[in-house]
XYZ file of C-alpha atoms in Angstrom:
674
model
C -30.679 -23.885 7.191
C -32.829 -24.483 4.112
C -31.035 -24.874 0.802
C -32.331 -22.671 -2.011
C -31.786 -22.695 -5.747
C -31.537 -19.169 -7.116
C -29.740 -17.442 -10.000
C -26.199 -16.226 -9.484
C -26.178 -12.674 -8.162
C -29.468 -13.003 -6.286
C -28.321 -14.953 -3.232
C -29.025 -13.365 0.127
C -25.999 -12.691 2.310
C -25.397 -11.424 5.848
C -22.303 -9.596 4.571
C -23.823 -6.210 3.817
C -22.105 -3.014 2.710
C -22.136 -1.541 6.215
C -20.230 -4.556 7.503
C -17.734 -4.178 4.670
C -17.270 -0.498 5.486
C -16.899 -1.071 9.219
C -13.980 -3.425 8.600
C -12.252 -1.649 5.750
C -8.503 -1.179 6.141
C -6.130 -2.983 8.456
C -3.491 -2.370 11.139
C -0.230 -0.755 10.041
C 3.143 0.389 11.364
C 3.653 -2.071 14.178
C 6.455 -1.133 16.547
C 7.751 -1.621 20.036
C 8.389 0.875 22.825
C 10.434 -1.037 25.335
C 8.395 -4.197 25.909
C 5.146 -2.582 24.732
C 3.632 -3.130 21.293
C 2.113 -0.191 19.388
C 0.487 0.164 15.963
C -2.062 2.220 14.031
C -5.569 0.978 13.296
C -8.360 2.252 10.994
C -11.567 3.792 12.287
C -13.972 4.075 9.293
C -16.862 5.062 11.561
C -14.830 7.926 13.045
C -14.329 9.861 9.842
C -11.763 7.406 8.532
C -9.115 8.392 11.082
C -6.272 6.096 12.163
C -6.020 5.427 15.881
C -2.735 4.847 17.718
C -2.955 1.589 19.666
C -0.990 0.533 22.753
C -0.625 -2.950 24.197
C 0.970 -3.070 27.632
C 3.230 -6.023 28.399
C 1.869 -6.611 31.891
C -1.380 -8.212 30.820
C -3.365 -5.373 32.398
C -5.884 -5.396 29.607
C -6.523 -5.382 25.867
C -4.967 -2.902 23.498
C -6.211 0.651 23.945
C -6.469 3.655 21.674
C -4.294 6.264 23.377
C -5.711 9.279 21.542
C -9.409 10.130 21.185
C -11.127 11.639 18.159
C -10.215 13.637 16.169
C -6.540 12.684 16.500
C -5.571 10.942 13.277
C -2.102 9.365 13.188
C -1.208 9.499 9.518
C 1.540 11.166 7.503
C 1.153 12.611 4.012
C 4.829 12.492 3.026
C 4.945 11.532 -0.695
C 1.112 11.541 -0.342
C 1.035 7.771 0.246
C 2.523 8.473 3.640
C 5.088 6.792 5.780
C 5.654 5.594 9.282
C 3.825 8.274 11.337
C 4.949 7.486 14.868
C 7.843 6.297 17.030
C 8.493 5.967 20.707
C 11.134 5.457 23.359
C 10.930 3.781 26.754
C 12.076 5.794 29.764
C 13.163 4.747 33.217
C 10.578 7.079 34.732
C 7.365 8.630 33.510
C 6.403 5.944 31.025
C 6.995 6.019 27.272
C 7.605 9.090 25.157
C 5.859 8.893 21.799
C 5.895 11.222 18.814
C 3.318 11.121 16.013
C 2.085 12.999 12.965
C -1.484 14.314 13.023
C -3.114 14.095 9.600
C -5.171 17.300 9.798
C -2.217 19.697 10.115
C 0.712 17.332 9.419
C 2.512 18.614 12.494
C 4.529 16.245 14.640
C 3.466 16.015 18.282
C 5.024 14.577 21.427
C 2.846 12.589 23.801
C 3.510 11.102 27.225
C 0.501 8.844 27.762
C 1.254 8.065 31.409
C 1.649 11.692 32.475
C -1.158 13.301 34.492
C -3.679 15.028 32.207
C -1.598 13.973 29.203
C -2.154 16.028 26.080
C -0.150 16.010 22.826
C 2.142 19.009 22.427
C 3.350 20.232 19.029
C 6.993 19.852 18.085
C 6.927 21.348 14.569
C 5.622 24.575 13.086
C 3.003 25.214 10.433
C 4.106 26.617 7.087
C 1.847 28.597 4.767
C 3.895 27.678 1.686
C 2.242 25.157 -0.625
C 1.250 22.068 1.326
C 3.480 23.074 4.234
C 5.774 20.852 6.284
C 5.370 17.105 6.579
C 7.153 14.438 8.605
C 7.645 10.665 8.494
C 9.768 7.713 9.599
C 10.871 9.189 12.951
C 13.491 7.917 15.392
C 13.176 9.206 18.962
C 16.527 9.975 20.604
C 15.873 11.144 24.202
C 19.591 11.208 24.966
C 20.036 13.844 22.264
C 16.732 15.550 23.004
C 15.681 15.174 19.366
C 13.628 13.262 16.822
C 15.423 12.378 13.578
C 13.056 11.918 10.649
C 12.158 12.773 7.067
C 11.162 16.389 6.473
C 9.172 17.128 3.328
C 8.988 20.880 2.793
C 7.030 22.675 0.102
C 8.753 25.666 -1.418
C 5.962 26.840 -3.723
C 2.386 26.214 -4.785
C 3.001 23.487 -7.358
C 2.994 19.855 -6.183
C 6.567 19.495 -7.440
C 7.824 22.534 -5.504
C 9.185 20.387 -2.722
C 12.411 19.339 -1.048
C 13.177 16.447 1.287
C 15.907 16.059 3.891
C 16.632 14.147 7.069
C 16.032 16.574 9.916
C 16.471 16.732 13.676
C 13.496 18.142 15.593
C 13.930 19.248 19.242
C 11.842 17.325 21.737
C 11.455 20.393 23.954
C 8.938 21.988 21.562
C 11.169 24.960 20.749
C 10.652 24.420 17.006
C 6.862 24.490 17.275
C 6.894 28.164 16.320
C 10.458 28.536 15.078
C 11.491 26.735 11.869
C 15.113 27.723 12.447
C 15.316 25.405 15.455
C 15.095 22.375 13.154
C 18.522 21.033 12.176
C 18.936 19.577 8.700
C 21.228 16.559 8.789
C 21.423 16.082 5.021
C 21.270 18.320 1.997
C 18.416 18.180 -0.480
C 20.392 17.042 -3.524
C 18.533 13.721 -3.351
C 14.891 14.105 -4.312
C 13.637 11.368 -2.000
C 14.917 9.959 1.268
C 13.907 7.582 4.011
C 14.528 8.181 7.678
C 17.862 7.235 9.245
C 18.709 3.861 10.742
C 21.288 4.177 13.527
C 23.933 1.558 14.216
C 23.825 -0.170 17.613
C 26.618 2.060 18.932
C 25.012 5.208 17.497
C 28.157 6.087 15.548
C 26.756 5.559 12.043
C 23.530 6.233 10.200
C 22.228 4.613 7.007
C 19.291 5.558 4.817
C 17.920 5.187 1.272
C 17.703 7.840 -1.441
C 16.527 7.998 -5.041
C 15.852 10.599 -7.697
C 13.500 11.333 -10.575
C 12.612 9.705 -12.889
C 13.279 6.503 -10.939
C 10.768 5.026 -8.549
C 12.156 3.244 -5.479
C 11.559 -0.183 -7.062
C 13.667 0.913 -10.060
C 16.825 2.037 -8.299
C 17.795 3.326 -4.862
C 21.111 4.090 -3.170
C 22.170 3.262 0.385
C 23.874 6.245 1.984
C 26.103 5.797 5.014
C 27.422 8.531 7.306
C 29.422 8.847 10.476
C 27.535 10.509 13.319
C 29.645 13.083 15.130
C 29.526 13.756 18.860
C 27.566 16.937 18.098
C 24.936 14.945 16.208
C 25.750 15.843 12.610
C 26.442 13.575 9.621
C 30.013 13.340 8.390
C 31.656 11.544 5.445
C 28.390 10.733 3.672
C 28.985 8.050 1.053
C 27.081 5.615 -1.163
C 27.731 1.980 -0.246
C 25.083 -0.085 -2.064
C 22.303 0.092 -4.637
C 22.310 2.122 -7.801
C 20.365 3.222 -10.854
C 19.358 -0.337 -11.746
C 19.335 -1.899 -8.282
C 16.461 -1.358 -5.908
C 17.242 -1.528 -2.204
C 13.939 -1.752 -0.343
C 15.198 -1.521 3.243
C 18.390 -0.985 5.213
C 19.140 -1.865 8.838
C 21.808 -2.911 11.310
C 22.732 -6.288 12.753
C 23.638 -6.582 16.430
C 27.347 -6.905 15.490
C 27.340 -3.536 13.684
C 27.270 -4.889 10.133
C 24.881 -3.304 7.651
C 21.965 -5.336 6.315
C 19.929 -4.474 3.259
C 17.366 -5.988 0.918
C 18.484 -5.446 -2.698
C 17.467 -6.912 -6.054
C 20.827 -7.093 -7.855
C 20.140 -10.790 -8.497
C 16.717 -10.100 -9.975
C 15.051 -10.791 -6.621
C 14.981 -8.732 -3.426
C 17.400 -10.762 -1.298
C 19.095 -10.000 1.995
C 22.764 -8.852 2.030
C 25.326 -8.067 4.719
C 27.998 -5.400 4.356
C 30.896 -4.572 6.682
C 30.093 -0.925 7.328
C 33.498 -0.263 8.870
C 35.204 -1.262 5.621
C 32.733 0.482 3.316
C 34.405 3.513 1.752
C 32.130 3.980 -1.245
C 34.719 2.659 -3.687
C 33.372 -0.686 -4.730
C 32.005 -1.370 -1.265
C 28.769 -2.782 -2.650
C 30.757 -5.493 -4.392
C 31.822 -6.766 -0.970
C 28.249 -7.377 0.131
C 27.494 -10.985 1.058
C 24.126 -12.569 0.219
C 22.717 -14.227 3.325
C 20.075 -16.464 1.775
C 20.233 -16.306 -2.035
C 16.924 -17.534 -3.435
C 14.570 -16.759 -6.270
C 12.220 -15.284 -3.706
C 11.460 -11.787 -2.520
C 12.825 -10.600 0.842
C 11.545 -7.088 0.156
C 8.975 -5.200 -1.865
C 8.019 -1.880 -3.421
C 8.564 1.077 -1.111
C 5.184 2.751 -1.542
C 5.277 4.038 2.039
C 8.422 5.283 3.756
C 9.232 3.067 6.693
C 8.087 -0.349 5.441
C 9.972 -3.153 7.214
C 10.521 -6.551 5.558
C 13.262 -7.664 7.921
C 14.199 -7.037 11.517
C 17.582 -7.969 13.091
C 17.334 -9.778 16.435
C 19.640 -9.519 19.427
C 20.989 -13.073 19.036
C 22.269 -12.356 15.529
C 19.403 -13.976 13.645
C 17.115 -11.943 11.407
C 13.333 -12.046 11.175
C 12.444 -11.871 7.489
C 9.448 -11.832 5.202
C 10.040 -13.925 2.111
C 8.328 -15.768 -0.708
C 6.993 -15.636 -4.252
C 3.758 -13.741 -4.331
C 2.593 -14.181 -0.751
C 5.144 -13.322 1.950
C 5.574 -15.503 5.037
C 7.512 -14.883 8.231
C 10.757 -16.744 8.902
C 13.840 -16.457 11.070
C 17.158 -16.531 9.216
C 20.481 -17.624 10.678
C 23.021 -15.560 8.696
C 25.874 -17.863 9.716
C 24.349 -20.957 8.130
C 21.733 -19.565 5.735
C 19.115 -21.692 7.481
C 15.628 -20.244 7.301
C 12.875 -21.508 9.613
C 9.314 -20.355 9.034
C 7.051 -19.306 11.885
C 4.104 -21.597 12.649
C 0.511 -20.518 12.333
C -2.343 -20.157 9.859
C -1.183 -16.839 8.403
C -0.201 -16.895 4.742
C 0.434 -13.193 4.108
C 2.504 -10.793 6.215
C 2.531 -7.025 5.743
C 5.886 -5.151 5.635
C 5.564 -4.011 9.246
C 7.991 -6.132 11.261
C 9.177 -5.001 14.689
C 11.214 -6.700 17.387
C 11.851 -6.543 21.130
C 14.372 -8.966 22.551
C 13.431 -12.419 21.313
C 9.949 -11.304 20.232
C 8.973 -10.493 16.648
C 5.826 -8.465 15.991
C 4.085 -8.507 12.628
C 0.758 -7.947 10.887
C -0.593 -11.023 9.143
C -3.687 -12.445 7.452
C -4.930 -15.503 5.589
C -7.778 -16.393 3.212
C -9.889 -17.099 6.312
C -8.807 -14.222 8.542
C -8.274 -10.479 8.175
C -5.024 -8.771 9.169
C -4.212 -9.024 12.866
C -1.209 -8.179 15.037
C 0.818 -11.326 15.687
C 3.746 -12.033 18.002
C 6.384 -14.738 17.492
C 8.532 -15.834 20.437
C 11.750 -16.989 18.794
C 12.835 -18.884 21.918
C 9.826 -21.198 21.897
C 8.693 -20.867 18.285
C 5.186 -20.082 19.472
C 2.968 -17.483 17.805
C -0.131 -15.749 19.091
C -2.454 -12.901 18.180
C -1.898 -9.882 20.426
C -4.011 -7.196 18.754
C -6.739 -6.454 16.186
C -7.799 -10.081 16.488
C -9.936 -11.382 13.661
C -13.514 -12.190 14.633
C -15.998 -13.977 12.406
C -18.981 -11.643 12.423
C -20.841 -13.975 10.087
C -20.674 -17.703 9.456
C -17.320 -18.332 7.703
C -19.207 -20.518 5.257
C -20.088 -17.243 3.513
C -16.413 -16.490 2.900
C -14.998 -17.393 -0.500
C -12.684 -20.380 -0.924
C -9.957 -18.872 -3.117
C -7.297 -20.537 -5.235
C -4.012 -19.335 -6.677
C -3.886 -19.765 -10.443
C -1.329 -19.228 -13.168
C -2.826 -18.431 -16.559
C -1.123 -18.378 -19.969
C -0.796 -14.952 -21.501
C 0.328 -13.487 -24.811
C 3.760 -14.712 -25.957
C 3.444 -17.624 -23.532
C 4.051 -15.457 -20.456
C 2.702 -16.486 -17.067
C 0.000 -14.443 -15.372
C -0.557 -14.849 -11.641
C -4.087 -14.484 -10.327
C -6.344 -15.340 -7.385
C -9.708 -16.882 -8.119
C -12.659 -16.394 -5.744
C -15.625 -18.465 -6.976
C -19.146 -17.756 -5.718
C -19.801 -19.487 -2.401
C -22.851 -19.719 -0.167
C -23.680 -22.336 2.465
C -27.364 -22.540 1.584
C -27.752 -21.398 -2.007
C -26.807 -22.638 -5.435
C -27.573 -21.726 -9.015
C -29.816 -23.649 -11.375
C -28.187 -26.413 -13.359
C -26.368 -25.159 -16.409
C -26.078 -21.522 -15.298
C -22.576 -20.036 -15.311
C -21.708 -17.301 -12.811
C -20.827 -13.716 -13.634
C -17.231 -12.782 -12.851
C -15.548 -9.479 -12.118
C -11.854 -9.045 -12.882
C -10.166 -6.929 -10.204
C -7.116 -4.925 -11.306
C -5.003 -3.798 -8.355
C -3.470 -0.348 -7.923
C 0.132 0.658 -8.199
C 0.620 -0.608 -10.841
C 3.778 -1.808 -9.058
C 1.739 -3.445 -6.351
C 0.192 -6.843 -5.695
C -3.170 -8.222 -4.666
C -2.641 -10.405 -1.555
C -4.538 -13.657 -1.069
C -6.331 -12.746 2.167
C -9.837 -12.476 3.515
C -11.442 -9.330 2.125
C -15.054 -8.695 3.118
C -15.575 -6.621 -0.014
C -14.758 -9.661 -2.134
C -16.941 -11.821 0.132
C -19.758 -9.307 -0.334
C -19.900 -10.225 -4.016
C -19.007 -13.923 -3.892
C -21.615 -14.633 -1.210
C -24.223 -13.173 -3.567
C -23.144 -15.337 -6.478
C -20.636 -13.114 -8.295
C -17.125 -14.499 -8.798
C -13.985 -12.395 -8.475
C -10.646 -12.844 -10.233
C -7.804 -10.721 -8.821
C -5.075 -10.431 -11.434
C -1.443 -9.778 -10.532
C -0.687 -8.682 -14.071
C 2.782 -8.155 -15.490
C 4.365 -5.298 -13.576
C 3.190 -6.589 -10.210
C 5.638 -6.984 -7.350
C 6.342 -10.305 -5.700
C 7.516 -12.373 -8.656
C 10.997 -11.005 -9.351
C 12.361 -8.022 -11.225
C 11.773 -9.461 -14.701
C 8.053 -9.806 -13.941
C 7.944 -6.203 -12.683
C 9.802 -4.957 -15.740
C 7.247 -6.433 -18.165
C 5.267 -3.245 -17.772
C 8.127 -0.900 -18.682
C 6.837 1.434 -21.412
C 3.867 -0.932 -21.883
C 1.387 0.332 -19.305
C -2.055 0.215 -20.830
C -0.989 -2.776 -22.911
C 0.451 -5.576 -20.741
C -1.907 -4.956 -17.810
C -4.905 -4.831 -20.146
C -3.795 -7.946 -22.041
C -3.173 -9.926 -18.861
C -6.530 -9.082 -17.308
C -8.245 -9.942 -20.585
C -6.350 -13.237 -20.864
C -7.603 -14.279 -17.424
C -11.175 -13.274 -18.259
C -11.111 -15.149 -21.562
C -9.573 -18.232 -19.948
C -12.289 -18.336 -17.291
C -14.939 -18.138 -19.979
C -13.241 -20.735 -22.185
C -12.895 -23.300 -19.378
C -16.539 -22.903 -18.358
C -15.841 -21.186 -15.037
C -17.437 -17.848 -15.940
C -20.339 -16.731 -18.106
C -18.704 -15.100 -21.154
C -21.684 -12.740 -21.499
C -21.377 -11.535 -17.892
C -17.789 -10.459 -17.413
C -16.900 -7.144 -15.783
C -13.710 -5.353 -14.775
C -13.010 -2.980 -11.923
C -10.116 -1.269 -10.170
C -8.932 1.803 -8.314
C -6.073 4.220 -9.017
C -3.780 2.398 -11.460
C -6.421 -0.334 -11.454
C -8.931 2.347 -12.438
C -6.651 3.188 -15.363
C -6.506 -0.477 -16.419
C -10.288 -0.697 -16.152
C -10.869 2.453 -18.211
C -8.351 1.413 -20.870
C -9.997 -2.020 -21.002
C -13.335 -0.353 -21.807
C -11.788 1.752 -24.586
C -9.167 -0.550 -26.113
C -9.510 -2.588 -29.311
C -7.588 -5.334 -27.449
C -10.698 -6.025 -25.337
C -13.546 -5.022 -27.633
C -16.753 -6.760 -26.620
C -15.151 -8.658 -23.722
C -16.539 -6.820 -20.695
C -20.218 -6.135 -20.144
C -19.487 -3.266 -17.734
C -16.856 -1.767 -15.468
C -16.323 0.096 -12.185
C -13.628 2.775 -12.330
C -12.404 4.252 -9.053
C -10.184 7.362 -8.603
C -8.459 6.673 -11.929
C -5.838 8.071 -14.245
C -7.610 8.855 -17.509
C -5.312 11.336 -19.267
C -1.597 10.526 -19.374
C -0.535 13.894 -20.761
C -2.354 15.791 -18.012
C -1.028 13.477 -15.318
C 2.528 13.990 -16.584
C 2.287 17.779 -16.667
C 1.245 18.857 -13.213
C -1.942 16.950 -12.401
C -0.408 14.669 -9.802
C 1.948 14.767 -6.835
C 5.724 14.871 -6.886
C 6.368 11.225 -5.982
C 4.723 9.900 -9.175
C 5.183 12.969 -11.357
C 7.755 11.161 -13.515
C 6.505 7.602 -13.032
C 5.274 7.565 -16.628
C 8.842 7.733 -17.953
C 9.196 4.077 -16.965
C 5.581 3.060 -17.575
C 5.036 4.724 -20.950
C 8.295 6.354 -22.074
C 9.383 9.965 -22.242
C 6.551 12.157 -23.447
C 8.765 14.178 -25.776
C 9.944 10.981 -27.462
C 6.630 9.127 -27.582
C 3.775 11.668 -27.632
C 1.627 9.234 -29.624
C 1.626 6.751 -26.733
C 0.344 9.390 -24.336
C -2.588 10.083 -26.616
C -3.284 6.618 -28.013
C -3.457 4.919 -24.610
C -5.437 7.574 -22.720
C -9.136 6.740 -22.248
C -10.031 10.439 -22.365
C -9.159 10.448 -26.084
C -11.168 7.321 -26.906
C -14.542 7.935 -25.345
C -16.083 7.032 -28.713
C -15.004 3.430 -28.111
C -16.909 3.080 -24.827
C -19.944 0.889 -25.327
C -20.253 -0.861 -21.958
C -22.037 0.737 -18.992
C -19.728 1.978 -16.248
C -19.641 3.422 -12.747
C -17.070 6.130 -11.971
C -16.139 6.784 -8.318
C -13.965 9.708 -7.236
C -12.827 11.525 -4.115
C -12.996 15.282 -4.569
C -9.918 15.894 -2.401
C -7.730 13.514 -4.405
C -4.380 15.111 -5.320
C -2.928 11.906 -6.808
C -5.627 11.256 -9.397
C -7.561 14.538 -9.404
C -11.274 14.815 -10.263
C -10.418 17.083 -13.213
C -9.517 13.958 -15.178
C -12.960 12.475 -14.499
C -14.589 15.714 -15.588
C -12.826 15.646 -18.952
C -13.632 11.989 -19.537
C -17.309 12.443 -18.671
C -17.541 15.427 -21.011
C -16.336 13.213 -23.848
C -18.745 10.390 -22.952
C -21.790 12.637 -22.587
C -24.427 12.209 -25.232
C -22.977 9.016 -26.694
C -25.750 6.804 -25.357
C -23.576 4.838 -22.929
C -25.298 4.234 -19.563
C -23.075 5.432 -16.754
C -23.037 6.986 -13.283
C -20.598 9.290 -11.537
C -20.385 9.413 -7.745
C -18.046 12.034 -6.279
C -17.382 12.212 -2.547
C -16.561 15.322 -0.557
C -13.796 14.873 1.991
C -12.380 11.743 0.371
C -8.960 11.592 -1.208
C -7.108 8.744 -2.918
C -8.855 5.643 -1.630
C -11.983 5.867 0.469
C -11.798 5.801 4.276
C -15.185 6.924 5.575
C -17.793 4.292 6.356
C -20.603 6.121 4.592
C -18.534 6.509 1.418
C -17.509 2.862 1.325
C -21.092 1.737 1.915
C -22.420 3.874 -0.930
C -19.671 2.770 -3.323
C -20.114 -0.950 -2.648
C -23.884 -0.830 -3.033
C -23.622 1.233 -6.211
C -21.249 -1.307 -7.721
C -23.617 -4.178 -6.932
C -26.525 -2.257 -8.452
C -24.525 -1.746 -11.650
C -23.890 -5.471 -11.963
C -27.521 -6.286 -11.202
C -28.758 -4.025 -13.978
C -26.199 -5.150 -16.546
C -26.124 -8.876 -15.707
C -29.894 -9.102 -15.454
C -30.775 -9.951 -11.868
C -32.711 -8.122 -9.178
C -31.179 -6.653 -5.993
C -33.958 -4.855 -4.105
C -31.761 -4.748 -0.973
C -29.547 -1.928 -2.337
C -30.469 1.503 -3.706
C -30.844 1.451 -7.462
C -27.942 3.203 -9.181
C -29.301 5.767 -11.590
C -27.543 5.440 -14.939
C -27.586 8.279 -17.411
C -26.551 8.470 -21.056
């Protein structure tokens, strides 16, 4: 390999946009059916569908996709979705699996080992609003039912919706008869998770919360007795509250209730004697199992996330840490916590267990997410599915570092730095690299430190990336999350700017070639950063993907029910602070935009609708600011189709090439208009 000296941004790389698109997304919703391991897996080349994968325990072969195109195992409950499948082992006939099909949101039953197996519908279609949706199921063959979340639209508006825990017959009798579905709870609670049944089946526990709270603000653990007829009796609240977020609830083998709550300021694991819990001060009797200033939970963006999993010997598999989450096994009796071996530094909230085996989905800065199994008897770990494969020389991957930067008022800002890296290219002496600040979505989310081919696409060409976990991000305790309360569009913008300025000041980045980009809430932060006096002249350009651009519109019917009152916490009540809704919205400050930008939007997006982009572009038009708008049919919130991802990645590179002053003849030139 011949070493070449070439300007930053011009290096040749084998990581092209098609490779990025082909490996976009990662496995989710790992689970076990008897001794088998199942999960969902993305298929960007197949219209962005999610395949349902099955790994048999007998070593008869690799994991297989049990459903062909166009079956797409994905729920739309709360729009971000939730666990879309569950299964039960049977003595004869093989497993029984239920799943939600994205196209019609119906729940189907499937017996993969049956002759000429075909999915059969269990739920009906409703013509009201967005219809009926299902998530977080539990299959109960002995009762002949599936217990799960039912989201039912009652009108045409996105907020005309109710949610309950429901029981769906496994015999298919409800497929054309809504009345056959039993509702196990009322709809007084706006949001609910699916039920978790005690080992003896006599109790059920679940989480609820209500507007304007988000689940990371405050949730309540509800507990009920399960009658012989299969109804819920004596429903009571036993943990959580308005200012305590419980992220997950489950049951230990001895029948005690386990939950991950942040009463201490960190999501820690607690045990509660369910038999003694009567709702009168029961939460005060909860015992912390491993009190630490670490997170044993996270934000419940998708219903059915699992950060812990009780094991049959009384220990508990847990995800824990500050920032990155690692897998450990906790002994509740002693508080001893032993971490699993292996190279993985980040575990997704998708734990499952079967006997002494723990199944998870994990990644590292050198490997993408893969399905991993830990044998708690031996302490050995191995990859069992979606194994990472280096499709190019790993020398083209970035070599990232975790950094903590000083912010305004002396606050800490967590970030991941990905410098340019190439095995056979370097820049001329004295040249500083361009850097792009990446603002993650959420905003109550977190950018994980893992291998991301989209980041490698840029770093292997000589463009650095700085992922900023700005104030408001999860993973660093409640106080860090709460920094963003009523200060969205301020703290996030300040923190991203502080990182960019620090990189320039220390000589890491070229101060004249800084950019910012992000999607969803990160798109908001990017757009505000291009229109805010706080960042005037800092960024040379920006890439804005499926963003929020108009707070007032978003708060009055332009988004889905789950986030329809999110702005109460992020900005304040609109009737009390109307000036904030106007002053922080990019749509009202198009006159401040001076830097070129690329705007990317899915036309089927109901979370951040294209109408907001239309209004923003109308305000920008004719102001002499170079920009481009790419809108994609069939894409919603976040892109899933290979052709869309390819076009978006290449367009972003072309923007940087034009603004930063280097040539990229290997990608189509992005046409910028004014």
